[in-house]
Short mmCIF file of C-alpha atoms and ligand atoms in Angstrom, two decimals:
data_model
loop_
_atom_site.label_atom_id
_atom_site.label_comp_id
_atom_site.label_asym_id
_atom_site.label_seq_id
_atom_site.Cartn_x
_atom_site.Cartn_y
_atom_site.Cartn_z
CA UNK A 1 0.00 0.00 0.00
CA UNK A 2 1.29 3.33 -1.04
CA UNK A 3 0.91 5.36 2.33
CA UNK A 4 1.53 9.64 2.65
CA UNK A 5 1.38 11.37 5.47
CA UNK A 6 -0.43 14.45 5.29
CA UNK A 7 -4.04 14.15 5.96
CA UNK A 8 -4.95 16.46 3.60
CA UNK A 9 -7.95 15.86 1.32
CA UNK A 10 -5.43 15.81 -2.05
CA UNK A 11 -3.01 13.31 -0.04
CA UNK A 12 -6.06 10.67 0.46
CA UNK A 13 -7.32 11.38 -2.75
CA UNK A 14 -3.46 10.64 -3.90
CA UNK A 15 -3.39 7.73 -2.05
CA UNK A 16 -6.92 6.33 -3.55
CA UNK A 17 -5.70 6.47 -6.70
CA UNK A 18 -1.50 5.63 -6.15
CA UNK A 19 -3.25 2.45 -4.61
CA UNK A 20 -5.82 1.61 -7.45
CA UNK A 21 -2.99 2.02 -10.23
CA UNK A 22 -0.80 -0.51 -8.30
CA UNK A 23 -3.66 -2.53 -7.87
CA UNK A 24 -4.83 -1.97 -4.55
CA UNK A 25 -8.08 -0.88 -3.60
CA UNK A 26 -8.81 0.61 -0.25
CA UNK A 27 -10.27 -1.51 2.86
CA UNK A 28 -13.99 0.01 2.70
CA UNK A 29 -16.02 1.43 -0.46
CA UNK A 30 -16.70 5.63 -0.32
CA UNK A 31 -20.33 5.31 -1.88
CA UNK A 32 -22.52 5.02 1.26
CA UNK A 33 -24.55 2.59 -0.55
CA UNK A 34 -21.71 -0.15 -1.07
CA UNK A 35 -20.88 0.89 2.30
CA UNK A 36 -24.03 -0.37 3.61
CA UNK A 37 -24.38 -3.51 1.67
CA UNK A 38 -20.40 -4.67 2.15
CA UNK A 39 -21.18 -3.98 5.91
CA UNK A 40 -24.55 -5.66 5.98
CA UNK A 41 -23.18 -9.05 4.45
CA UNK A 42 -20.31 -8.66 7.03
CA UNK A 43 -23.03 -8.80 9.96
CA UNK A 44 -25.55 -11.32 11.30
CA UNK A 45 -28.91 -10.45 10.37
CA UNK A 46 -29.62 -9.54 13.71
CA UNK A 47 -25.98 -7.50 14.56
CA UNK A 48 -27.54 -5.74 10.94
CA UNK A 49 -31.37 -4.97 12.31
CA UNK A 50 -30.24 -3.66 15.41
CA UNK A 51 -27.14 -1.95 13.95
CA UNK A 52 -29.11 -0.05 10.68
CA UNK A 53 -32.61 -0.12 11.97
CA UNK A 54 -35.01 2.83 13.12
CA UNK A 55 -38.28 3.14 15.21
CA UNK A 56 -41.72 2.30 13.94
CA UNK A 57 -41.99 3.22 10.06
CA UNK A 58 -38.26 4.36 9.77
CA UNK A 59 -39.84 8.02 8.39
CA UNK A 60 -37.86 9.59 10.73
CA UNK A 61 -34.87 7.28 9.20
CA UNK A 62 -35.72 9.15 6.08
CA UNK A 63 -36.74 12.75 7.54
CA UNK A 64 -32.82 12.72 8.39
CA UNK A 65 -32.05 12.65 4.63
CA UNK A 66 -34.80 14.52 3.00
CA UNK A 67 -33.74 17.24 5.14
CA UNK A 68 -30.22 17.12 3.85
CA UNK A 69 -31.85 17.09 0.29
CA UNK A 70 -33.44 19.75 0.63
CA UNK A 71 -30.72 22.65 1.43
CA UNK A 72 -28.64 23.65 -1.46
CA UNK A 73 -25.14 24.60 -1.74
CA UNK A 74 -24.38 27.35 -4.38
CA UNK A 75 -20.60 27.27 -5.09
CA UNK A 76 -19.25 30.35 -6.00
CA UNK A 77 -15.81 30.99 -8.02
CA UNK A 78 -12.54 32.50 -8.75
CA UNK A 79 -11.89 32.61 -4.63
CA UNK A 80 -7.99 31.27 -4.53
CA UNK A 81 -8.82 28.53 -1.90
CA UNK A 82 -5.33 26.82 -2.46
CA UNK A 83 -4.91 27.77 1.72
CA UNK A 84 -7.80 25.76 3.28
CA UNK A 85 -8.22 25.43 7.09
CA UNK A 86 -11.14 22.97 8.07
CA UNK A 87 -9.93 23.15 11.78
CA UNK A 88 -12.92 24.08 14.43
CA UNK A 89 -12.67 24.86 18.08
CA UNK A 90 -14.71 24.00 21.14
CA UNK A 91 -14.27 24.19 24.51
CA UNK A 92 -10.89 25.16 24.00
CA UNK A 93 -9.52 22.44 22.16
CA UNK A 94 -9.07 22.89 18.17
CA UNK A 95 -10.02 19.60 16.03
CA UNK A 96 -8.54 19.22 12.50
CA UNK A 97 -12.13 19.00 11.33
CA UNK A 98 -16.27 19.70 12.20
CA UNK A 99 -16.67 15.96 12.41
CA UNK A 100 -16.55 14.07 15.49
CA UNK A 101 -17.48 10.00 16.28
CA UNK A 102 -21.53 9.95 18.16
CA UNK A 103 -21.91 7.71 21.00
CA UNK A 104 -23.07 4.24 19.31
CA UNK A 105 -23.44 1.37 22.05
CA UNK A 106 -22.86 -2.30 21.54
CA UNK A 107 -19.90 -2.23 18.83
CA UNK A 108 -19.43 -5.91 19.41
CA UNK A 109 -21.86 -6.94 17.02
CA UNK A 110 -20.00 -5.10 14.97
CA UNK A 111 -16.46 -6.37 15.86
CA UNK A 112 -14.44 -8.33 18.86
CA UNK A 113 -12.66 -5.15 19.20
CA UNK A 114 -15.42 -2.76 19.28
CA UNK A 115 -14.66 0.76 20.97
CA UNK A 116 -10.70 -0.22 21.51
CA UNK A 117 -10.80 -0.18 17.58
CA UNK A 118 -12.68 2.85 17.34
CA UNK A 119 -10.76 4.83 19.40
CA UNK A 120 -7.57 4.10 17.56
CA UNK A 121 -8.81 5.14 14.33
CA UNK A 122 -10.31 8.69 15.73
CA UNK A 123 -6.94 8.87 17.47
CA UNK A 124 -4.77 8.30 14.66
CA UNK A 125 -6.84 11.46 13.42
CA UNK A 126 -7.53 13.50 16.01
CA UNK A 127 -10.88 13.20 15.72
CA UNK A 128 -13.17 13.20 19.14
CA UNK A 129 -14.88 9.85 19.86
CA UNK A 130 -17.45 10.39 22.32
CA UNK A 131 -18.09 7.14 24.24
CA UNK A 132 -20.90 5.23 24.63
CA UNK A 133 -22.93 4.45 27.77
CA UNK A 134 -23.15 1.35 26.60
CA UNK A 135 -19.98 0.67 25.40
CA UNK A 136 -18.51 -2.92 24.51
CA UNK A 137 -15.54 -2.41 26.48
CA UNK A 138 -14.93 -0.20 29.65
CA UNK A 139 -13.92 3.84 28.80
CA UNK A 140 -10.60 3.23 31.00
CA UNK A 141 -9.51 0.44 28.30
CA UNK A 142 -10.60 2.71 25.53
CA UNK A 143 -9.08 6.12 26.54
CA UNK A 144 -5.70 3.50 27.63
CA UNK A 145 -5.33 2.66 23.15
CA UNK A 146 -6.25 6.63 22.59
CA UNK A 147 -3.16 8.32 24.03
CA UNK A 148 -3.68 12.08 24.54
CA UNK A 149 -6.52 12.44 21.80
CA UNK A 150 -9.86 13.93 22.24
CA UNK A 151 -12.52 11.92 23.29
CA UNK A 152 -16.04 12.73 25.44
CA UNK A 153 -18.38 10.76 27.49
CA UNK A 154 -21.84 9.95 27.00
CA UNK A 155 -24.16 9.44 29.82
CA UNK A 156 -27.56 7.68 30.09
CA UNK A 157 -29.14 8.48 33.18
CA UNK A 158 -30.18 5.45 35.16
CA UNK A 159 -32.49 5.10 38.17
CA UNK A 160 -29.40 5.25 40.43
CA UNK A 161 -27.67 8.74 40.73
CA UNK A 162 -24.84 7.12 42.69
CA UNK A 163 -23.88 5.49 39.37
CA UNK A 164 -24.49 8.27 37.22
CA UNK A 165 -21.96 9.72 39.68
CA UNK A 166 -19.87 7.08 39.16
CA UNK A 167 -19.55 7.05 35.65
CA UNK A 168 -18.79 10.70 34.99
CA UNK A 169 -15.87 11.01 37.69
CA UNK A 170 -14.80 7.64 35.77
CA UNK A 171 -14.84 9.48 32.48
CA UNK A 172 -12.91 12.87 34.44
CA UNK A 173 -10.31 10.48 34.81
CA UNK A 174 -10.03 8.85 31.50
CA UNK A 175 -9.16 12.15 30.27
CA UNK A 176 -12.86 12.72 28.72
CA UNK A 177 -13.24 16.87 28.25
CA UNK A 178 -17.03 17.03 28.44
CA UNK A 179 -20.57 14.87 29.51
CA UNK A 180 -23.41 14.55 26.81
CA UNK A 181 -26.39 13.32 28.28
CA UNK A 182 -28.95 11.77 25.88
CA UNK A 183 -32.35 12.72 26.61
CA UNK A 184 -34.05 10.82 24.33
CA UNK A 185 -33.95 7.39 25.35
CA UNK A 186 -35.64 7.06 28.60
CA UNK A 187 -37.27 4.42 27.34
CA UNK A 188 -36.20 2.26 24.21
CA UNK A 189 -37.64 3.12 21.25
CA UNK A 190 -40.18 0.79 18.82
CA UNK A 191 -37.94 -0.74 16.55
CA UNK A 192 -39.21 -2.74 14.76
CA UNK A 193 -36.70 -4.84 13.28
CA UNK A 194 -35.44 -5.81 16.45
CA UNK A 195 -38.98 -6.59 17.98
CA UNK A 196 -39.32 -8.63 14.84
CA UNK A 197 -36.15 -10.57 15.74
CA UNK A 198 -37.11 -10.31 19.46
CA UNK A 199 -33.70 -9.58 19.98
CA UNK A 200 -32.25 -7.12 22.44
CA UNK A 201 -28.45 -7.74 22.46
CA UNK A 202 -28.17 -6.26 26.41
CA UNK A 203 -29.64 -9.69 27.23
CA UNK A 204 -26.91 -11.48 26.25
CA UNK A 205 -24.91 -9.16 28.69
CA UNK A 206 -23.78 -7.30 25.37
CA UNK A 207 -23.14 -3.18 25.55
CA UNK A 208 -22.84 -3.29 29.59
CA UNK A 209 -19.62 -3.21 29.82
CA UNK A 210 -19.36 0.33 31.35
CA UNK A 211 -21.76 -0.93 33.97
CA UNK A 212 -20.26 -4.27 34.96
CA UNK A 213 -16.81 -2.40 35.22
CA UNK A 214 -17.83 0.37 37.90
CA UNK A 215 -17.61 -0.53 40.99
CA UNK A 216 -21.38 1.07 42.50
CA UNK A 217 -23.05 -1.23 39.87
CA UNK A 218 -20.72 -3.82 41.57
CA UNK A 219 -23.17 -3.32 44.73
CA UNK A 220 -26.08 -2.49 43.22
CA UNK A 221 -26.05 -6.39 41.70
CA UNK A 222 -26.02 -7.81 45.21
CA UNK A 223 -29.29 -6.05 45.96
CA UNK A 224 -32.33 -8.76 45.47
CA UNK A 225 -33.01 -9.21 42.22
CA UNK A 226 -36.20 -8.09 40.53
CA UNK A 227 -38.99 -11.01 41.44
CA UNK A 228 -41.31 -9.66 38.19
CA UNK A 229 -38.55 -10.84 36.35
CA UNK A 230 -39.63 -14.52 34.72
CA UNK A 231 -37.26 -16.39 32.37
CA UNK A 232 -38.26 -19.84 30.50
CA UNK A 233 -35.43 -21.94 30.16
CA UNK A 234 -34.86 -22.95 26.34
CA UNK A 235 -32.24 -24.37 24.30
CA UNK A 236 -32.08 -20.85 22.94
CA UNK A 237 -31.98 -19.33 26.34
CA UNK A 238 -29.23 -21.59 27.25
CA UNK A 239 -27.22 -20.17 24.11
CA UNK A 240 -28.12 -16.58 25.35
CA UNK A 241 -26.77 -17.94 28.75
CA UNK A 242 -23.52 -18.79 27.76
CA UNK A 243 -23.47 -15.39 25.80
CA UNK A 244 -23.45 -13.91 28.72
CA UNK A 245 -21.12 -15.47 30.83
CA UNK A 246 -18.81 -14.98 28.28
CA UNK A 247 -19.69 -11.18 27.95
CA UNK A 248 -19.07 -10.61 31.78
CA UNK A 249 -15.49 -9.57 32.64
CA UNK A 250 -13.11 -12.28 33.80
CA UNK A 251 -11.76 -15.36 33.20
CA UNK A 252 -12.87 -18.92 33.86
CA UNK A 253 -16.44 -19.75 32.25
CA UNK A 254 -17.41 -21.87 34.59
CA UNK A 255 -16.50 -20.03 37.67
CA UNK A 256 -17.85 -16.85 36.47
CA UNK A 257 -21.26 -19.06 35.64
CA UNK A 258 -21.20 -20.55 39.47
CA UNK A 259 -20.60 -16.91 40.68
CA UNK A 260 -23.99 -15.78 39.46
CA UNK A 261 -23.21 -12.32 38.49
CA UNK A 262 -23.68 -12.38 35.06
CA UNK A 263 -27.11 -12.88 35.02
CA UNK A 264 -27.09 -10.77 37.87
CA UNK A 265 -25.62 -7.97 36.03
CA UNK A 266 -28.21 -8.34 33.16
CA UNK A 267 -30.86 -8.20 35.32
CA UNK A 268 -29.97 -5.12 37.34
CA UNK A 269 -29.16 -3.53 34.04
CA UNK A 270 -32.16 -4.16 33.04
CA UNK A 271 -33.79 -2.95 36.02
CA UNK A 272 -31.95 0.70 36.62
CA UNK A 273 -30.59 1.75 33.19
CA UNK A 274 -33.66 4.09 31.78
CA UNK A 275 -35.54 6.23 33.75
CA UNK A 276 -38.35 8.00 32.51
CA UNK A 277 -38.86 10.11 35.54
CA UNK A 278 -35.81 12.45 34.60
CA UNK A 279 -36.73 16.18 34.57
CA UNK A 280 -34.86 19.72 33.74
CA UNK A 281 -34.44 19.93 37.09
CA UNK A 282 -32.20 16.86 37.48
CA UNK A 283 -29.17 18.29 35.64
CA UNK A 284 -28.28 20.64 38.84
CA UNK A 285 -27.24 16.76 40.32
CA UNK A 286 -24.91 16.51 37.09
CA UNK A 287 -23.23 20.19 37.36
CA UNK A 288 -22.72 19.32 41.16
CA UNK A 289 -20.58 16.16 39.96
CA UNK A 290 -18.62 17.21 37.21
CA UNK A 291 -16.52 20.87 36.22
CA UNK A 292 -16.44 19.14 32.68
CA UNK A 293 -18.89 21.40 29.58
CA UNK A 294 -21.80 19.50 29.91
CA UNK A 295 -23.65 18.92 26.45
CA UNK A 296 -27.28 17.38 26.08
CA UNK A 297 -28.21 15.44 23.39
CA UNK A 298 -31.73 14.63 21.63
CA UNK A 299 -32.86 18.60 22.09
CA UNK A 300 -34.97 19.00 18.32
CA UNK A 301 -37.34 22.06 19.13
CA UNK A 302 -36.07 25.62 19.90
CA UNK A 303 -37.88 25.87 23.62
CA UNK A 304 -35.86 22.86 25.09
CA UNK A 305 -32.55 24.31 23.18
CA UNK A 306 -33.60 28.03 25.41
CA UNK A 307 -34.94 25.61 28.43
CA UNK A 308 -30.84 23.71 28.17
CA UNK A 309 -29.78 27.56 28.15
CA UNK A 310 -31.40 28.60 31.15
CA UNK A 311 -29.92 25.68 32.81
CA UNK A 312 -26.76 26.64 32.18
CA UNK A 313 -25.45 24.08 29.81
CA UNK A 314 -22.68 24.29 27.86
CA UNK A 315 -24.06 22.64 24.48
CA UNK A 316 -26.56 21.30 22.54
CA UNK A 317 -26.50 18.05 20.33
CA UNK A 318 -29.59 18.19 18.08
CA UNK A 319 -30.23 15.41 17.61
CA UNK A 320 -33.27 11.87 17.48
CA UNK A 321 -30.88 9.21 18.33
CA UNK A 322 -30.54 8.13 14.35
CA UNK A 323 -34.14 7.76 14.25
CA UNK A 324 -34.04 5.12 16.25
CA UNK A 325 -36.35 6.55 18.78
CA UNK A 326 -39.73 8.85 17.89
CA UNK A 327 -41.16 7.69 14.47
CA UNK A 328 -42.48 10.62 12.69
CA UNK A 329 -40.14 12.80 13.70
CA UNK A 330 -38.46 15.83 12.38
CA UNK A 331 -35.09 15.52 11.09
CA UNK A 332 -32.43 17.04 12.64
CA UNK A 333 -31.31 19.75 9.71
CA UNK A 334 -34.77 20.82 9.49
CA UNK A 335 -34.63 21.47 13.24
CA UNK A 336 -31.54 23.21 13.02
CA UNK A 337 -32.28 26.89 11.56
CA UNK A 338 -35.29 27.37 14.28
CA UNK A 339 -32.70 25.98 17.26
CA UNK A 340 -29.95 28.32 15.97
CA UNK A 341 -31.94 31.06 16.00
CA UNK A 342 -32.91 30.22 19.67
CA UNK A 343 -29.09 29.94 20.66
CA UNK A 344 -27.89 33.06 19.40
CA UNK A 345 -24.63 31.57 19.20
CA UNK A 346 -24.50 31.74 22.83
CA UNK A 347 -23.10 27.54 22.89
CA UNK A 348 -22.15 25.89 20.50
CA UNK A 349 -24.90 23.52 18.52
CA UNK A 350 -23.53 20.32 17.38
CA UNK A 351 -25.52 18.06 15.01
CA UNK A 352 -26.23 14.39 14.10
CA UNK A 353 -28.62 12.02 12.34
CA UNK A 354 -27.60 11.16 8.46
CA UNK A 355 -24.31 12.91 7.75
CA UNK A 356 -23.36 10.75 5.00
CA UNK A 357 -20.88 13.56 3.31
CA UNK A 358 -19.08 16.14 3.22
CA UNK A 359 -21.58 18.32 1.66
CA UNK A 360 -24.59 17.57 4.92
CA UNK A 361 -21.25 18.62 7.12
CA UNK A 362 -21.45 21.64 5.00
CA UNK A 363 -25.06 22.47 5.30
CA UNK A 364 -25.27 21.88 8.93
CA UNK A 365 -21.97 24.26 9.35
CA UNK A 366 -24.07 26.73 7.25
CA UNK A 367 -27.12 26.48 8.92
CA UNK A 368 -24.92 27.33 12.12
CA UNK A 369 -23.89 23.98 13.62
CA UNK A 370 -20.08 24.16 14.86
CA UNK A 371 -20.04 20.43 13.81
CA UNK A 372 -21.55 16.86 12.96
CA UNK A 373 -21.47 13.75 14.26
CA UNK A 374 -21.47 10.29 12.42
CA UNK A 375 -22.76 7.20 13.88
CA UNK A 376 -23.56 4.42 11.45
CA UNK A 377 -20.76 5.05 8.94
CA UNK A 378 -18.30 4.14 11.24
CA UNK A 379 -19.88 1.29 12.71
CA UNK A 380 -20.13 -0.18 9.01
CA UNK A 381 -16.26 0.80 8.48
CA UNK A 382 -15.85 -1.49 11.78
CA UNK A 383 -17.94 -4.47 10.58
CA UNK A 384 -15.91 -4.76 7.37
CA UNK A 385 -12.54 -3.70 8.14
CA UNK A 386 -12.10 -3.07 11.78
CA UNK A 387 -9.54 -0.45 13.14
CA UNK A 388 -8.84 0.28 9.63
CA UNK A 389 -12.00 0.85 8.24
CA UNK A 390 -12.85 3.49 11.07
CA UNK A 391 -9.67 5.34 9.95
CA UNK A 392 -11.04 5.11 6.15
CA UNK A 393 -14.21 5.98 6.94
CA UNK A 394 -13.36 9.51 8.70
CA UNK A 395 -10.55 10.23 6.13
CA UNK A 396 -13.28 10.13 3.34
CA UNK A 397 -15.08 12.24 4.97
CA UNK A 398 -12.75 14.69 5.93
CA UNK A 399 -11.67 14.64 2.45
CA UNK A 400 -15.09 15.17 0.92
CA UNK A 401 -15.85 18.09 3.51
CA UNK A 402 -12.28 19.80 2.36
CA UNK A 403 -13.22 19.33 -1.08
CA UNK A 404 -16.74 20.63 -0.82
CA UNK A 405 -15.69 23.59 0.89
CA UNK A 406 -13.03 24.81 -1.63
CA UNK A 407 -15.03 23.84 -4.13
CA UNK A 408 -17.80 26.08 -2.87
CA UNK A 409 -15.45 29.06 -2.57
CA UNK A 410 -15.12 28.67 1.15
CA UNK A 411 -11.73 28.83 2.57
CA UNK A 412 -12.99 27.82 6.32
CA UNK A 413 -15.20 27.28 8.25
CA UNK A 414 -16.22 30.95 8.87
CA UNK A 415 -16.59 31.47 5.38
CA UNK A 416 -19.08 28.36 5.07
CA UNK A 417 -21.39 30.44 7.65
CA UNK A 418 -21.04 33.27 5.59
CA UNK A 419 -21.92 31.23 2.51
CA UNK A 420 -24.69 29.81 3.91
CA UNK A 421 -27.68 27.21 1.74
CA UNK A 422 -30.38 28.00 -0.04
CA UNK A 423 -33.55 26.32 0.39
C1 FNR B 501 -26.78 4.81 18.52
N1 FNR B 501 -26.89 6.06 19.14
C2 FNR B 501 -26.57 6.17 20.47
N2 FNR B 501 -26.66 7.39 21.07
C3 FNR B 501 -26.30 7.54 22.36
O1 FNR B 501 -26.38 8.64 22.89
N3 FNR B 501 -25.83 6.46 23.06
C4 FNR B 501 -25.73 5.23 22.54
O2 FNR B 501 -25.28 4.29 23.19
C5 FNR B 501 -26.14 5.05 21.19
N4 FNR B 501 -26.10 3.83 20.60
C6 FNR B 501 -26.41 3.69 19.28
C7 FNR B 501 -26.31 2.45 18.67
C8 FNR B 501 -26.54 2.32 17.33
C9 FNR B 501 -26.40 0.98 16.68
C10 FNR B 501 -26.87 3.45 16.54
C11 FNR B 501 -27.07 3.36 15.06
C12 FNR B 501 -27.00 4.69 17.15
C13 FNR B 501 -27.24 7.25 18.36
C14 FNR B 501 -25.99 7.91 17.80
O3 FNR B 501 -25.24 8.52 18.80
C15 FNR B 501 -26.35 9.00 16.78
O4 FNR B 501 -27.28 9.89 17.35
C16 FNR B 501 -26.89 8.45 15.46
O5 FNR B 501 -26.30 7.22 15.13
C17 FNR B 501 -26.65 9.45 14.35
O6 FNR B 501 -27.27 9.06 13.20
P1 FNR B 501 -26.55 8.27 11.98
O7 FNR B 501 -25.25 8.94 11.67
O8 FNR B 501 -26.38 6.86 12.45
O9 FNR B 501 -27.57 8.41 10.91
#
């Protein structure tokens, strides 16, 4: 493989095509669409449902797009844009581009080394990787492969605030320079495909590995388990069984089995980890617990973005959780002009939900986002290529978003607000 250095959208592109004359293509496909198929045959059907899959109808799947579709960029000319600077800044730390990795749980469906894999490939970039609540493998072991690079924690908040405590003085000391809370899944969303598989990989102790590696959830599993919970025992169930044994940390299967606390773990999971009841009011407990920006993800109409403002916080992630949550819904670039307004520019506005290019990074910049996040591209750069095709993945579309913006007459990111879409 013909390798350069510079991560520059003309030394990728270089690289593409050095590689393809000697023969060599690259480890994942750019179009989105052979993206999705390579990574769908590299999946189980049911790693694929829950991995791809939205709520109800999928419209808010779609909504994502069309709202991408329907913003315009009009390119204008004769700019010199041979000096290009995609670089962003927030919270005081600069990022070599407005694209950073979203929180997506349960990356070992995906791959054995899930997160750790991840996290190499944003770090070999510089890119932030905000971690998942429910992670594959514990934050410590993730920020440990990352070095000094940027990453973030997400939080879900459970019925117990002495975890929720837990977890974010775990991610202070992994090095993780702000909290996003999702508000948007206090409850799990229909999705269909998954009900139609009846499969929910956190019963096979999958994507609770942040839980079973802190030690309050430690105690909480010795508290009586939940008697409402009823389990027929199958020759599937059995399977599931020794799924989760294996999931839980440790060696020794059959210890670990005698010890009881993987099911225990699932169960308590189970048990605590949504909690409908959570209110505005809740997030004074957060700011008590952490210094760290604290960022809250899900917000999609302009009161709740003024309502996150009033409470003091630091950011807002517009975002519905990939559709994977409300059916129906609005997609997140529509909601975007209305919430900027609302902001004033007084935090920064970040932005996920069907960035498949560098020109949706573009319109979202426009529209006043400081930057996007990606979920599913990256997980389907892990399912086919692993470390590696994370690292593709982002360098395309860095590239792309370079490209786009020179090629639109924009010399930064400053200029792209300036620019702005046209409807
Ligand atoms: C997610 N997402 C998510 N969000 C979050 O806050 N915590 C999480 O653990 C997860 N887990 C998760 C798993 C999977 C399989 C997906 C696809 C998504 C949502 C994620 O952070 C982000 O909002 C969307 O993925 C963005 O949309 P695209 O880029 O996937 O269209």
């Amino acid at each position: 493989m013909v390798q350069t250095n510079e991560n520059s959208a003309a030394g990728w592109q270089r690289e593409i095509y050095l590689n393809g004359f000697a023969g060599h293509r690259m480890s994942v496909p750019i179009s989105l669409s052979t993206l999705e198929q390579q990574a769908e045959k590299a999946m189980s059907p049911a790693a694929w449902a829950y991995i791809a899959g939205g709520a109800g109808l999928e419209s808010t799947v779609a909504n994502n797009r069309s709202a991408f579709e329907h913003y315009k960029i009009v390119p204008r000319m004769l700019r010199d844009v041979s000096n290009r600077d995609t670089r962003v800044s927030l919270f005081d730390q600069t990022f070599p581009s407005p694209l950073m990795l979203a929180p997506v749980g349960v990356l070992e469906l995906v791959h054995p080394d899930a997160d750790v894999a991840v996290g190499r490939a944003a770090a070999a970039l510089d890119v932030p990787y905000i971690f998942s609540n429910q992670a594959s493998k514990p934050m410590e072991e993730v920020a440990a492969a990352m070095g000094m690079s940027p990453r973030w924690f997400q939080l879900y908040w459970s019925k117990s605030r002495d975890l929720v405590a837990s977890f974010v003085q775990r991610a202070e000391k992994c090095g993780c320079s702000a909290i996003v809370v999702t508000l948007d899944t206090t409850m799990l969303g229909w999705r269909s495909r998954d009900l139609d598989g009846a499969y929910l990989p956190f019963m096979e102790g999958k994507g609770i590995a942040q839980y079973t590696s802190d030690p309050v959830f430690q105690k909480l599993m010795d508290e009586p388990a939940d008697p409402n919970v009823r389990r027929t025992i199958t020759a599937h169930s059995l399977a599931g069984l020794v799924k989760m044994v294996n999931s839980y940390p440790g060696t020794g299967f059959l210890n670990k089995l005698r010890s009881g606390r993987p099911m225990k773990a699932v169960q308590k999971f189970i048990s605590i980890y949504s909690n409908p009841a959570l209110t505005w009011d809740d997030l004074a407990f957060l700011r008590q617990h952490t210094k760290l920006p604290v960022l809250l993800k899900g917000v999609l109409h302009p009161d709740d973005a003024r309502q996150a403002l009033d409470y003091g916080v630091q950011g807002i992630i517009i975002s519905n959780h990939g559709g994977r949550q409300v059916d129906g819904s609005i997609g997140t670039l529509q909601a975007l002009p209305a919430i900027a307004k609302a902001v004033n520019k007084q935090v920064p506005i970040l932005l996920d939900g069907g960035v498949r290019g560098g020109a949706d990074m573009f319109k979202a910049l426009a529209l006043g986002a400081t930057a996007v996040c990606i979920g599913r591209p990256y997980a389907y750069g892990l399912a086919i290529a692993g470390q590696r095709g994370v690292y593709e993945v982002l360098r395309h579309f860095m590239a792309d978003f370079e490209l786009t913006m020179a090629l639109a007459g924009c010399r930064s990111v400053a200029e792209i607000r300036e620019a702005g879409v046209r409807e």
